[in-house]
PDB file of C-alpha atoms in Angstrom:
ATOM      1  CA  UNK A   1       9.706   0.285  26.514  1.00 90.00           C
ATOM      2  CA  UNK A   2       5.856  -0.497  26.568  1.00 96.00           C
ATOM      3  CA  UNK A   3       3.819   1.855  24.755  1.00 96.00           C
ATOM      4  CA  UNK A   4      -0.143   2.241  23.266  1.00 97.00           C
ATOM      5  CA  UNK A   5      -1.095   3.569  20.395  1.00 97.00           C
ATOM      6  CA  UNK A   6      -4.914   4.966  20.540  1.00 97.00           C
ATOM      7  CA  UNK A   7      -6.577   5.586  17.790  1.00 97.00           C
ATOM      8  CA  UNK A   8      -9.996   7.257  18.018  1.00 96.00           C
ATOM      9  CA  UNK A   9     -11.886   7.190  14.970  1.00 92.00           C
ATOM     10  CA  UNK A  10     -15.270   8.685  14.115  1.00 88.00           C
ATOM     11  CA  UNK A  11     -16.685   5.142  13.630  1.00 91.00           C
ATOM     12  CA  UNK A  12     -14.485   2.589  15.541  1.00 95.00           C
ATOM     13  CA  UNK A  13     -12.094   3.216  18.077  1.00 97.00           C
ATOM     14  CA  UNK A  14      -8.585   0.922  17.950  1.00 98.00           C
ATOM     15  CA  UNK A  15      -5.925   0.250  20.406  1.00 98.00           C
ATOM     16  CA  UNK A  16      -2.600  -1.564  20.037  1.00 98.00           C
ATOM     17  CA  UNK A  17      -0.321  -2.205  22.921  1.00 98.00           C
ATOM     18  CA  UNK A  18       2.976  -2.838  21.664  1.00 98.00           C
ATOM     19  CA  UNK A  19       6.460  -3.724  23.424  1.00 97.00           C
ATOM     20  CA  UNK A  20       9.461  -1.713  21.765  1.00 92.00           C
ATOM     21  CA  UNK A  21      12.200  -3.745  22.878  1.00 91.00           C
ATOM     22  CA  UNK A  22      10.537  -6.810  21.040  1.00 93.00           C
ATOM     23  CA  UNK A  23       9.365  -5.148  18.387  1.00 93.00           C
ATOM     24  CA  UNK A  24       6.046  -7.013  18.514  1.00 95.00           C
ATOM     25  CA  UNK A  25       2.011  -6.324  19.473  1.00 97.00           C
ATOM     26  CA  UNK A  26       1.682  -7.397  22.847  1.00 98.00           C
ATOM     27  CA  UNK A  27      -2.674  -7.319  22.296  1.00 98.00           C
ATOM     28  CA  UNK A  28      -5.245  -5.047  20.258  1.00 98.00           C
ATOM     29  CA  UNK A  29      -9.054  -3.778  20.934  1.00 98.00           C
ATOM     30  CA  UNK A  30     -11.575  -2.346  18.850  1.00 98.00           C
ATOM     31  CA  UNK A  31     -14.673  -0.595  19.800  1.00 96.00           C
ATOM     32  CA  UNK A  32     -17.562   1.443  18.430  1.00 95.00           C
ATOM     33  CA  UNK A  33     -16.690   4.597  19.468  1.00 93.00           C
ATOM     34  CA  UNK A  34     -20.089   5.910  19.815  1.00 91.00           C
ATOM     35  CA  UNK A  35     -21.451   9.320  21.251  1.00 90.00           C
ATOM     36  CA  UNK A  36     -18.701   9.465  23.444  1.00 92.00           C
ATOM     37  CA  UNK A  37     -15.165   8.886  21.810  1.00 90.00           C
ATOM     38  CA  UNK A  38     -13.481   9.477  24.774  1.00 91.00           C
ATOM     39  CA  UNK A  39     -14.704   7.167  27.182  1.00 93.00           C
ATOM     40  CA  UNK A  40     -14.573   4.596  24.060  1.00 94.00           C
ATOM     41  CA  UNK A  41     -11.146   5.276  23.932  1.00 94.00           C
ATOM     42  CA  UNK A  42     -10.376   4.594  27.933  1.00 95.00           C
ATOM     43  CA  UNK A  43     -12.274   1.399  27.514  1.00 97.00           C
ATOM     44  CA  UNK A  44     -10.520   0.360  24.463  1.00 97.00           C
ATOM     45  CA  UNK A  45      -6.946   1.045  26.334  1.00 97.00           C
ATOM     46  CA  UNK A  46      -8.348  -0.860  29.222  1.00 97.00           C
ATOM     47  CA  UNK A  47      -9.737  -3.859  26.992  1.00 98.00           C
ATOM     48  CA  UNK A  48      -6.455  -3.707  25.330  1.00 98.00           C
ATOM     49  CA  UNK A  49      -4.377  -3.813  28.796  1.00 98.00           C
ATOM     50  CA  UNK A  50      -6.483  -6.601  30.146  1.00 98.00           C
ATOM     51  CA  UNK A  51      -5.698  -8.881  27.136  1.00 98.00           C
ATOM     52  CA  UNK A  52      -2.338  -8.056  27.512  1.00 97.00           C
ATOM     53  CA  UNK A  53      -2.256  -8.707  31.185  1.00 97.00           C
ATOM     54  CA  UNK A  54      -0.717  -5.315  31.655  1.00 97.00           C
ATOM     55  CA  UNK A  55      -2.267  -2.293  34.069  1.00 96.00           C
ATOM     56  CA  UNK A  56      -2.398   1.138  32.921  1.00 93.00           C
ATOM     57  CA  UNK A  57       1.028   1.635  35.092  1.00 94.00           C
ATOM     58  CA  UNK A  58       2.660  -0.203  33.291  1.00 96.00           C
ATOM     59  CA  UNK A  59       2.985   1.782  30.020  1.00 95.00           C
ATOM     60  CA  UNK A  60       5.752   3.694  29.783  1.00 94.00           C
ATOM     61  CA  UNK A  61       3.975   5.987  26.766  1.00 94.00           C
ATOM     62  CA  UNK A  62       1.152   6.722  24.767  1.00 95.00           C
ATOM     63  CA  UNK A  63       0.339   8.322  21.575  1.00 96.00           C
ATOM     64  CA  UNK A  64      -3.069   9.379  20.908  1.00 96.00           C
ATOM     65  CA  UNK A  65      -4.171  10.217  17.444  1.00 96.00           C
ATOM     66  CA  UNK A  66      -7.898  10.125  14.963  1.00 93.00           C
ATOM     67  CA  UNK A  67     -10.883  12.341  15.108  1.00 89.00           C
ATOM     68  CA  UNK A  68     -11.358  11.997  18.863  1.00 88.00           C
ATOM     69  CA  UNK A  69      -7.775  12.604  19.774  1.00 88.00           C
ATOM     70  CA  UNK A  70      -8.334  16.441  21.502  1.00 84.00           C
ATOM     71  CA  UNK A  71     -11.025  15.065  23.338  1.00 84.00           C
ATOM     72  CA  UNK A  72      -8.033  13.314  25.267  1.00 83.00           C
ATOM     73  CA  UNK A  73      -6.582  14.059  28.774  1.00 76.00           C
ATOM     74  CA  UNK A  74      -4.276  17.527  28.296  1.00 68.00           C
ATOM     75  CA  UNK A  75      -1.460  14.960  29.223  1.00 74.00           C
ATOM     76  CA  UNK A  76      -0.993  12.942  26.620  1.00 80.00           C
ATOM     77  CA  UNK A  77       0.882  13.259  23.177  1.00 92.00           C
ATOM     78  CA  UNK A  78      -1.200  13.789  20.465  1.00 94.00           C
ATOM     79  CA  UNK A  79      -0.260  13.075  16.574  1.00 95.00           C
ATOM     80  CA  UNK A  80      -1.939  13.379  13.506  1.00 95.00           C
ATOM     81  CA  UNK A  81      -4.041  10.138  12.112  1.00 95.00           C
ATOM     82  CA  UNK A  82      -1.570  10.892   8.616  1.00 96.00           C
ATOM     83  CA  UNK A  83       1.575  10.604  10.231  1.00 97.00           C
ATOM     84  CA  UNK A  84       0.513   7.475  12.315  1.00 98.00           C
ATOM     85  CA  UNK A  85      -0.616   5.720   9.373  1.00 98.00           C
ATOM     86  CA  UNK A  86       2.134   6.582   7.735  1.00 98.00           C
ATOM     87  CA  UNK A  87       4.649   5.042  10.298  1.00 98.00           C
ATOM     88  CA  UNK A  88       1.990   2.338  10.667  1.00 98.00           C
ATOM     89  CA  UNK A  89       1.830   1.029   6.900  1.00 98.00           C
ATOM     90  CA  UNK A  90       5.200   0.865   6.813  1.00 97.00           C
ATOM     91  CA  UNK A  91       5.638  -1.261   9.471  1.00 96.00           C
ATOM     92  CA  UNK A  92       2.760  -3.729   8.052  1.00 97.00           C
ATOM     93  CA  UNK A  93       3.499  -3.276   3.855  1.00 97.00           C
ATOM     94  CA  UNK A  94       7.379  -3.088   3.896  1.00 96.00           C
ATOM     95  CA  UNK A  95       8.598  -1.472   0.642  1.00 96.00           C
ATOM     96  CA  UNK A  96       4.759   0.337   0.176  1.00 97.00           C
ATOM     97  CA  UNK A  97       5.426   2.872  -2.027  1.00 97.00           C
ATOM     98  CA  UNK A  98       1.048   3.699  -2.475  1.00 97.00           C
ATOM     99  CA  UNK A  99      -1.027   3.261   0.282  1.00 98.00           C
ATOM    100  CA  UNK A 100      -5.021   3.702   0.191  1.00 97.00           C
ATOM    101  CA  UNK A 101      -6.597   4.294   3.485  1.00 97.00           C
ATOM    102  CA  UNK A 102     -10.185   3.977   3.730  1.00 95.00           C
ATOM    103  CA  UNK A 103     -12.135   4.456   6.770  1.00 91.00           C
ATOM    104  CA  UNK A 104     -15.582   5.410   8.059  1.00 88.00           C
ATOM    105  CA  UNK A 105     -15.803   8.614   7.241  1.00 86.00           C
ATOM    106  CA  UNK A 106     -12.617   9.313   5.268  1.00 90.00           C
ATOM    107  CA  UNK A 107     -10.192   8.497   2.845  1.00 93.00           C
ATOM    108  CA  UNK A 108      -6.441   8.746   2.142  1.00 95.00           C
ATOM    109  CA  UNK A 109      -3.671   8.095   0.059  1.00 97.00           C
ATOM    110  CA  UNK A 110      -0.231   8.505   1.011  1.00 98.00           C
ATOM    111  CA  UNK A 111       3.172   8.379  -1.558  1.00 97.00           C
ATOM    112  CA  UNK A 112       6.618   7.448  -0.406  1.00 97.00           C
ATOM    113  CA  UNK A 113       9.630   6.997  -2.326  1.00 96.00           C
ATOM    114  CA  UNK A 114      12.177   4.069  -2.805  1.00 95.00           C
ATOM    115  CA  UNK A 115      13.678   5.102   0.719  1.00 96.00           C
ATOM    116  CA  UNK A 116      10.254   4.957   2.276  1.00 96.00           C
ATOM    117  CA  UNK A 117      10.057   8.500   2.949  1.00 97.00           C
ATOM    118  CA  UNK A 118       6.503  10.240   2.285  1.00 97.00           C
ATOM    119  CA  UNK A 119       6.549  12.125  -0.980  1.00 95.00           C
ATOM    120  CA  UNK A 120       2.905  13.374  -0.901  1.00 96.00           C
ATOM    121  CA  UNK A 121      -0.824  12.741   0.482  1.00 96.00           C
ATOM    122  CA  UNK A 122      -4.625  13.711  -0.288  1.00 95.00           C
ATOM    123  CA  UNK A 123      -7.289  13.672   1.823  1.00 93.00           C
ATOM    124  CA  UNK A 124     -11.130  13.192   1.626  1.00 88.00           C
ATOM    125  CA  UNK A 125     -13.245  14.160   4.874  1.00 75.00           C
ATOM    126  CA  UNK A 126     -15.854  16.465   3.390  1.00 73.00           C
ATOM    127  CA  UNK A 127     -17.462  13.651   1.642  1.00 74.00           C
ATOM    128  CA  UNK A 128     -18.845  10.516   2.171  1.00 73.00           C
ATOM    129  CA  UNK A 129     -18.357   8.754  -1.002  1.00 75.00           C
ATOM    130  CA  UNK A 130     -16.069   6.481  -1.670  1.00 80.00           C
ATOM    131  CA  UNK A 131     -15.929   5.357   2.586  1.00 87.00           C
ATOM    132  CA  UNK A 132     -17.065   3.093   4.516  1.00 88.00           C
ATOM    133  CA  UNK A 133     -20.378   5.022   5.051  1.00 88.00           C
ATOM    134  CA  UNK A 134     -20.786   5.062   1.455  1.00 89.00           C
ATOM    135  CA  UNK A 135     -21.214   1.077   1.860  1.00 91.00           C
ATOM    136  CA  UNK A 136     -22.793   0.927   4.824  1.00 91.00           C
ATOM    137  CA  UNK A 137     -26.048   3.038   3.514  1.00 88.00           C
ATOM    138  CA  UNK A 138     -25.592   1.526   0.430  1.00 89.00           C
ATOM    139  CA  UNK A 139     -25.926  -1.850   1.760  1.00 91.00           C
ATOM    140  CA  UNK A 140     -28.551  -1.394   3.987  1.00 91.00           C
ATOM    141  CA  UNK A 141     -30.756  -0.666   0.677  1.00 91.00           C
ATOM    142  CA  UNK A 142     -29.862  -4.146  -0.447  1.00 93.00           C
ATOM    143  CA  UNK A 143     -30.496  -5.625   3.144  1.00 94.00           C
ATOM    144  CA  UNK A 144     -26.997  -6.279   3.524  1.00 94.00           C
ATOM    145  CA  UNK A 145     -23.737  -5.332   5.750  1.00 92.00           C
ATOM    146  CA  UNK A 146     -20.764  -3.991   4.366  1.00 90.00           C
ATOM    147  CA  UNK A 147     -18.798  -7.115   4.437  1.00 91.00           C
ATOM    148  CA  UNK A 148     -21.825  -8.779   3.057  1.00 95.00           C
ATOM    149  CA  UNK A 149     -22.133  -6.474   0.122  1.00 95.00           C
ATOM    150  CA  UNK A 150     -18.077  -7.041  -0.458  1.00 95.00           C
ATOM    151  CA  UNK A 151     -18.601 -10.691  -0.365  1.00 96.00           C
ATOM    152  CA  UNK A 152     -21.587 -10.834  -2.772  1.00 97.00           C
ATOM    153  CA  UNK A 153     -19.740  -8.529  -5.318  1.00 97.00           C
ATOM    154  CA  UNK A 154     -16.751 -10.901  -5.526  1.00 96.00           C
ATOM    155  CA  UNK A 155     -19.403 -13.407  -6.806  1.00 96.00           C
ATOM    156  CA  UNK A 156     -21.079 -11.193  -9.615  1.00 94.00           C
ATOM    157  CA  UNK A 157     -20.936 -12.476 -12.945  1.00 90.00           C
ATOM    158  CA  UNK A 158     -21.412  -8.675 -13.929  1.00 92.00           C
ATOM    159  CA  UNK A 159     -21.545  -5.278 -12.643  1.00 90.00           C
ATOM    160  CA  UNK A 160     -23.865  -2.493 -12.938  1.00 90.00           C
ATOM    161  CA  UNK A 161     -21.726   0.895 -13.374  1.00 87.00           C
ATOM    162  CA  UNK A 162     -23.590   3.730 -10.771  1.00 84.00           C
ATOM    163  CA  UNK A 163     -24.019   6.945 -12.103  1.00 77.00           C
ATOM    164  CA  UNK A 164     -23.786   8.769  -8.475  1.00 69.00           C
ATOM    165  CA  UNK A 165     -21.253   8.426  -6.356  1.00 70.00           C
ATOM    166  CA  UNK A 166     -22.436  10.501  -3.305  1.00 70.00           C
ATOM    167  CA  UNK A 167     -23.575   8.543  -0.840  1.00 66.00           C
ATOM    168  CA  UNK A 168     -27.391   9.973  -0.359  1.00 68.00           C
ATOM    169  CA  UNK A 169     -27.913   9.794  -4.201  1.00 75.00           C
ATOM    170  CA  UNK A 170     -26.650   6.157  -4.441  1.00 80.00           C
ATOM    171  CA  UNK A 171     -28.983   4.993  -2.179  1.00 80.00           C
ATOM    172  CA  UNK A 172     -31.952   6.601  -4.377  1.00 82.00           C
ATOM    173  CA  UNK A 173     -30.136   4.756  -7.369  1.00 88.00           C
ATOM    174  CA  UNK A 174     -29.951   1.810  -5.305  1.00 90.00           C
ATOM    175  CA  UNK A 175     -33.675   1.568  -4.877  1.00 90.00           C
ATOM    176  CA  UNK A 176     -34.168   1.791  -8.489  1.00 92.00           C
ATOM    177  CA  UNK A 177     -32.212  -0.554  -9.915  1.00 93.00           C
ATOM    178  CA  UNK A 178     -33.680  -2.953  -7.341  1.00 93.00           C
ATOM    179  CA  UNK A 179     -36.958  -1.884  -8.740  1.00 94.00           C
ATOM    180  CA  UNK A 180     -35.965  -2.563 -12.602  1.00 94.00           C
ATOM    181  CA  UNK A 181     -35.141  -6.504 -10.919  1.00 94.00           C
ATOM    182  CA  UNK A 182     -31.244  -5.720 -11.246  1.00 94.00           C
ATOM    183  CA  UNK A 183     -29.431  -8.784  -9.910  1.00 95.00           C
ATOM    184  CA  UNK A 184     -28.187  -7.858  -6.066  1.00 95.00           C
ATOM    185  CA  UNK A 185     -24.421  -9.166  -6.606  1.00 96.00           C
ATOM    186  CA  UNK A 186     -23.949  -6.736  -9.872  1.00 96.00           C
ATOM    187  CA  UNK A 187     -25.308  -3.765  -7.984  1.00 95.00           C
ATOM    188  CA  UNK A 188     -22.951  -4.901  -4.862  1.00 96.00           C
ATOM    189  CA  UNK A 189     -20.006  -4.936  -7.272  1.00 96.00           C
ATOM    190  CA  UNK A 190     -20.987  -1.563  -9.028  1.00 94.00           C
ATOM    191  CA  UNK A 191     -20.635  -0.129  -5.289  1.00 94.00           C
ATOM    192  CA  UNK A 192     -17.403  -1.357  -4.765  1.00 95.00           C
ATOM    193  CA  UNK A 193     -15.844  -0.513  -8.253  1.00 94.00           C
ATOM    194  CA  UNK A 194     -17.598   3.363  -7.358  1.00 92.00           C
ATOM    195  CA  UNK A 195     -15.290   3.322  -4.044  1.00 93.00           C
ATOM    196  CA  UNK A 196     -12.354   2.630  -6.049  1.00 94.00           C
ATOM    197  CA  UNK A 197     -13.156   4.642  -9.046  1.00 92.00           C
ATOM    198  CA  UNK A 198     -13.047   7.304  -5.892  1.00 91.00           C
ATOM    199  CA  UNK A 199     -10.203   6.206  -4.594  1.00 94.00           C
ATOM    200  CA  UNK A 200      -8.342   6.647  -8.197  1.00 93.00           C
ATOM    201  CA  UNK A 201     -10.231  10.178  -8.445  1.00 91.00           C
ATOM    202  CA  UNK A 202      -8.960  10.970  -5.419  1.00 92.00           C
ATOM    203  CA  UNK A 203      -5.225  10.141  -5.479  1.00 92.00           C
ATOM    204  CA  UNK A 204      -5.605  12.280  -8.712  1.00 87.00           C
ATOM    205  CA  UNK A 205      -1.665  13.641  -9.651  1.00 81.00           C
ATOM    206  CA  UNK A 206       0.332  11.277  -6.849  1.00 91.00           C
ATOM    207  CA  UNK A 207       2.487   8.823  -8.275  1.00 87.00           C
ATOM    208  CA  UNK A 208       0.599   5.275  -7.906  1.00 88.00           C
ATOM    209  CA  UNK A 209       3.759   3.518  -8.020  1.00 93.00           C
ATOM    210  CA  UNK A 210       3.772  -0.470  -6.513  1.00 94.00           C
ATOM    211  CA  UNK A 211       3.913  -2.008  -4.343  1.00 96.00           C
ATOM    212  CA  UNK A 212       0.271  -0.725  -3.175  1.00 97.00           C
ATOM    213  CA  UNK A 213      -1.678  -1.411  -0.043  1.00 98.00           C
ATOM    214  CA  UNK A 214      -5.150  -0.766   1.207  1.00 98.00           C
ATOM    215  CA  UNK A 215      -5.577  -0.090   5.269  1.00 98.00           C
ATOM    216  CA  UNK A 216      -8.606   1.086   7.312  1.00 96.00           C
ATOM    217  CA  UNK A 217     -11.877  -0.733   7.948  1.00 94.00           C
ATOM    218  CA  UNK A 218     -12.990  -0.981   4.270  1.00 95.00           C
ATOM    219  CA  UNK A 219      -9.893  -2.872   3.515  1.00 96.00           C
ATOM    220  CA  UNK A 220     -11.811  -6.124   5.046  1.00 96.00           C
ATOM    221  CA  UNK A 221     -14.176  -5.845   2.314  1.00 95.00           C
ATOM    222  CA  UNK A 222     -13.482  -8.442  -0.457  1.00 96.00           C
ATOM    223  CA  UNK A 223     -15.286  -6.792  -3.267  1.00 96.00           C
ATOM    224  CA  UNK A 224     -13.362  -3.431  -3.174  1.00 96.00           C
ATOM    225  CA  UNK A 225      -9.909  -4.953  -2.779  1.00 97.00           C
ATOM    226  CA  UNK A 226     -10.908  -6.923  -5.655  1.00 97.00           C
ATOM    227  CA  UNK A 227     -12.215  -3.779  -7.374  1.00 96.00           C
ATOM    228  CA  UNK A 228      -9.235  -1.551  -6.762  1.00 96.00           C
ATOM    229  CA  UNK A 229      -7.135  -4.114  -7.993  1.00 97.00           C
ATOM    230  CA  UNK A 230      -8.658  -4.249 -11.369  1.00 96.00           C
ATOM    231  CA  UNK A 231      -9.106  -0.557 -11.485  1.00 94.00           C
ATOM    232  CA  UNK A 232      -5.307  -0.592 -10.779  1.00 95.00           C
ATOM    233  CA  UNK A 233      -4.018  -3.235 -12.942  1.00 95.00           C
ATOM    234  CA  UNK A 234      -1.558  -4.296  -9.782  1.00 95.00           C
ATOM    235  CA  UNK A 235      -2.010  -6.397  -7.077  1.00 97.00           C
ATOM    236  CA  UNK A 236      -3.037  -4.720  -3.723  1.00 98.00           C
ATOM    237  CA  UNK A 237      -1.570  -5.754  -0.125  1.00 98.00           C
ATOM    238  CA  UNK A 238      -4.118  -5.692   2.848  1.00 98.00           C
ATOM    239  CA  UNK A 239      -2.456  -6.200   6.301  1.00 97.00           C
ATOM    240  CA  UNK A 240      -3.605  -8.934   8.338  1.00 94.00           C
ATOM    241  CA  UNK A 241      -5.419  -6.071  10.892  1.00 96.00           C
ATOM    242  CA  UNK A 242      -5.748  -3.411   8.587  1.00 98.00           C
ATOM    243  CA  UNK A 243      -8.179  -1.563  10.966  1.00 97.00           C
ATOM    244  CA  UNK A 244      -5.482  -1.365  13.434  1.00 98.00           C
ATOM    245  CA  UNK A 245      -2.668   0.087  11.117  1.00 98.00           C
ATOM    246  CA  UNK A 246      -3.190   3.710  12.391  1.00 98.00           C
ATOM    247  CA  UNK A 247      -3.163   2.676  16.098  1.00 98.00           C
ATOM    248  CA  UNK A 248      -0.108   0.734  15.315  1.00 98.00           C
ATOM    249  CA  UNK A 249       1.554   3.832  14.022  1.00 98.00           C
ATOM    250  CA  UNK A 250       0.515   5.781  16.785  1.00 98.00           C
ATOM    251  CA  UNK A 251       2.324   2.877  19.122  1.00 97.00           C
ATOM    252  CA  UNK A 252       5.343   3.018  17.373  1.00 97.00           C
ATOM    253  CA  UNK A 253       5.500   6.639  17.568  1.00 97.00           C
ATOM    254  CA  UNK A 254       4.884   6.768  21.332  1.00 95.00           C
ATOM    255  CA  UNK A 255       8.661   4.503  21.891  1.00 91.00           C
ATOM    256  CA  UNK A 256      10.161   7.955  20.010  1.00 87.00           C
ATOM    257  CA  UNK A 257      11.331  11.030  21.689  1.00 70.00           C
ATOM    258  CA  UNK A 258       9.061  13.783  20.633  1.00 64.00           C
TER     259      UNK A 258
END
């Protein structure tokens, strides 16, 4: 059964095409969501199908998720992002008990039991603190992309704790630190640690049981991964394609009956 999962996020749109019979991913694609998320989803799906040498008519099932899921044609099956994340992270990190997911505009924490069932979850979708947007805005003040910020953070010999985790106020604080001559790597590490601390605060009362995993676009950020491991005092697994985990979960669900 050939299935596709379409994850239309606030920043990026991701598609995974999967062969359910062979239990393998045939192709994937990523595009910026831009101003027209539905169009981004259609184009991203076309990209993935082309990479798999398939036609749209070859697909037997499709699930749409993410912020833009309601913009997709009504006949499509729509599933919440949280449900897709749950199925995707179980597939990519077998045995995972705690999953942190950080995207462009939101963050989530999932707690699973020993059987792999979802126990509880929390979501932050109202504030940019602890998200990719936070790193993007702060990185701009350092003259860095979010990825460059993460790499620089891993080279720091010291850190500068930030007093503000609000994306807007953190920008101002970064400007002030630069004006005082504070090393950029120390600031970068402080920003990554701020994201890690926000994730721990978000998790709150949830059990944080190992094995742990980090997914979402921010999982590509080496500085955040290192900061989260320091904060948790545990290794954190990152799937090979952390940005595609939700789309993969959607593709897996597409093969199942509603």
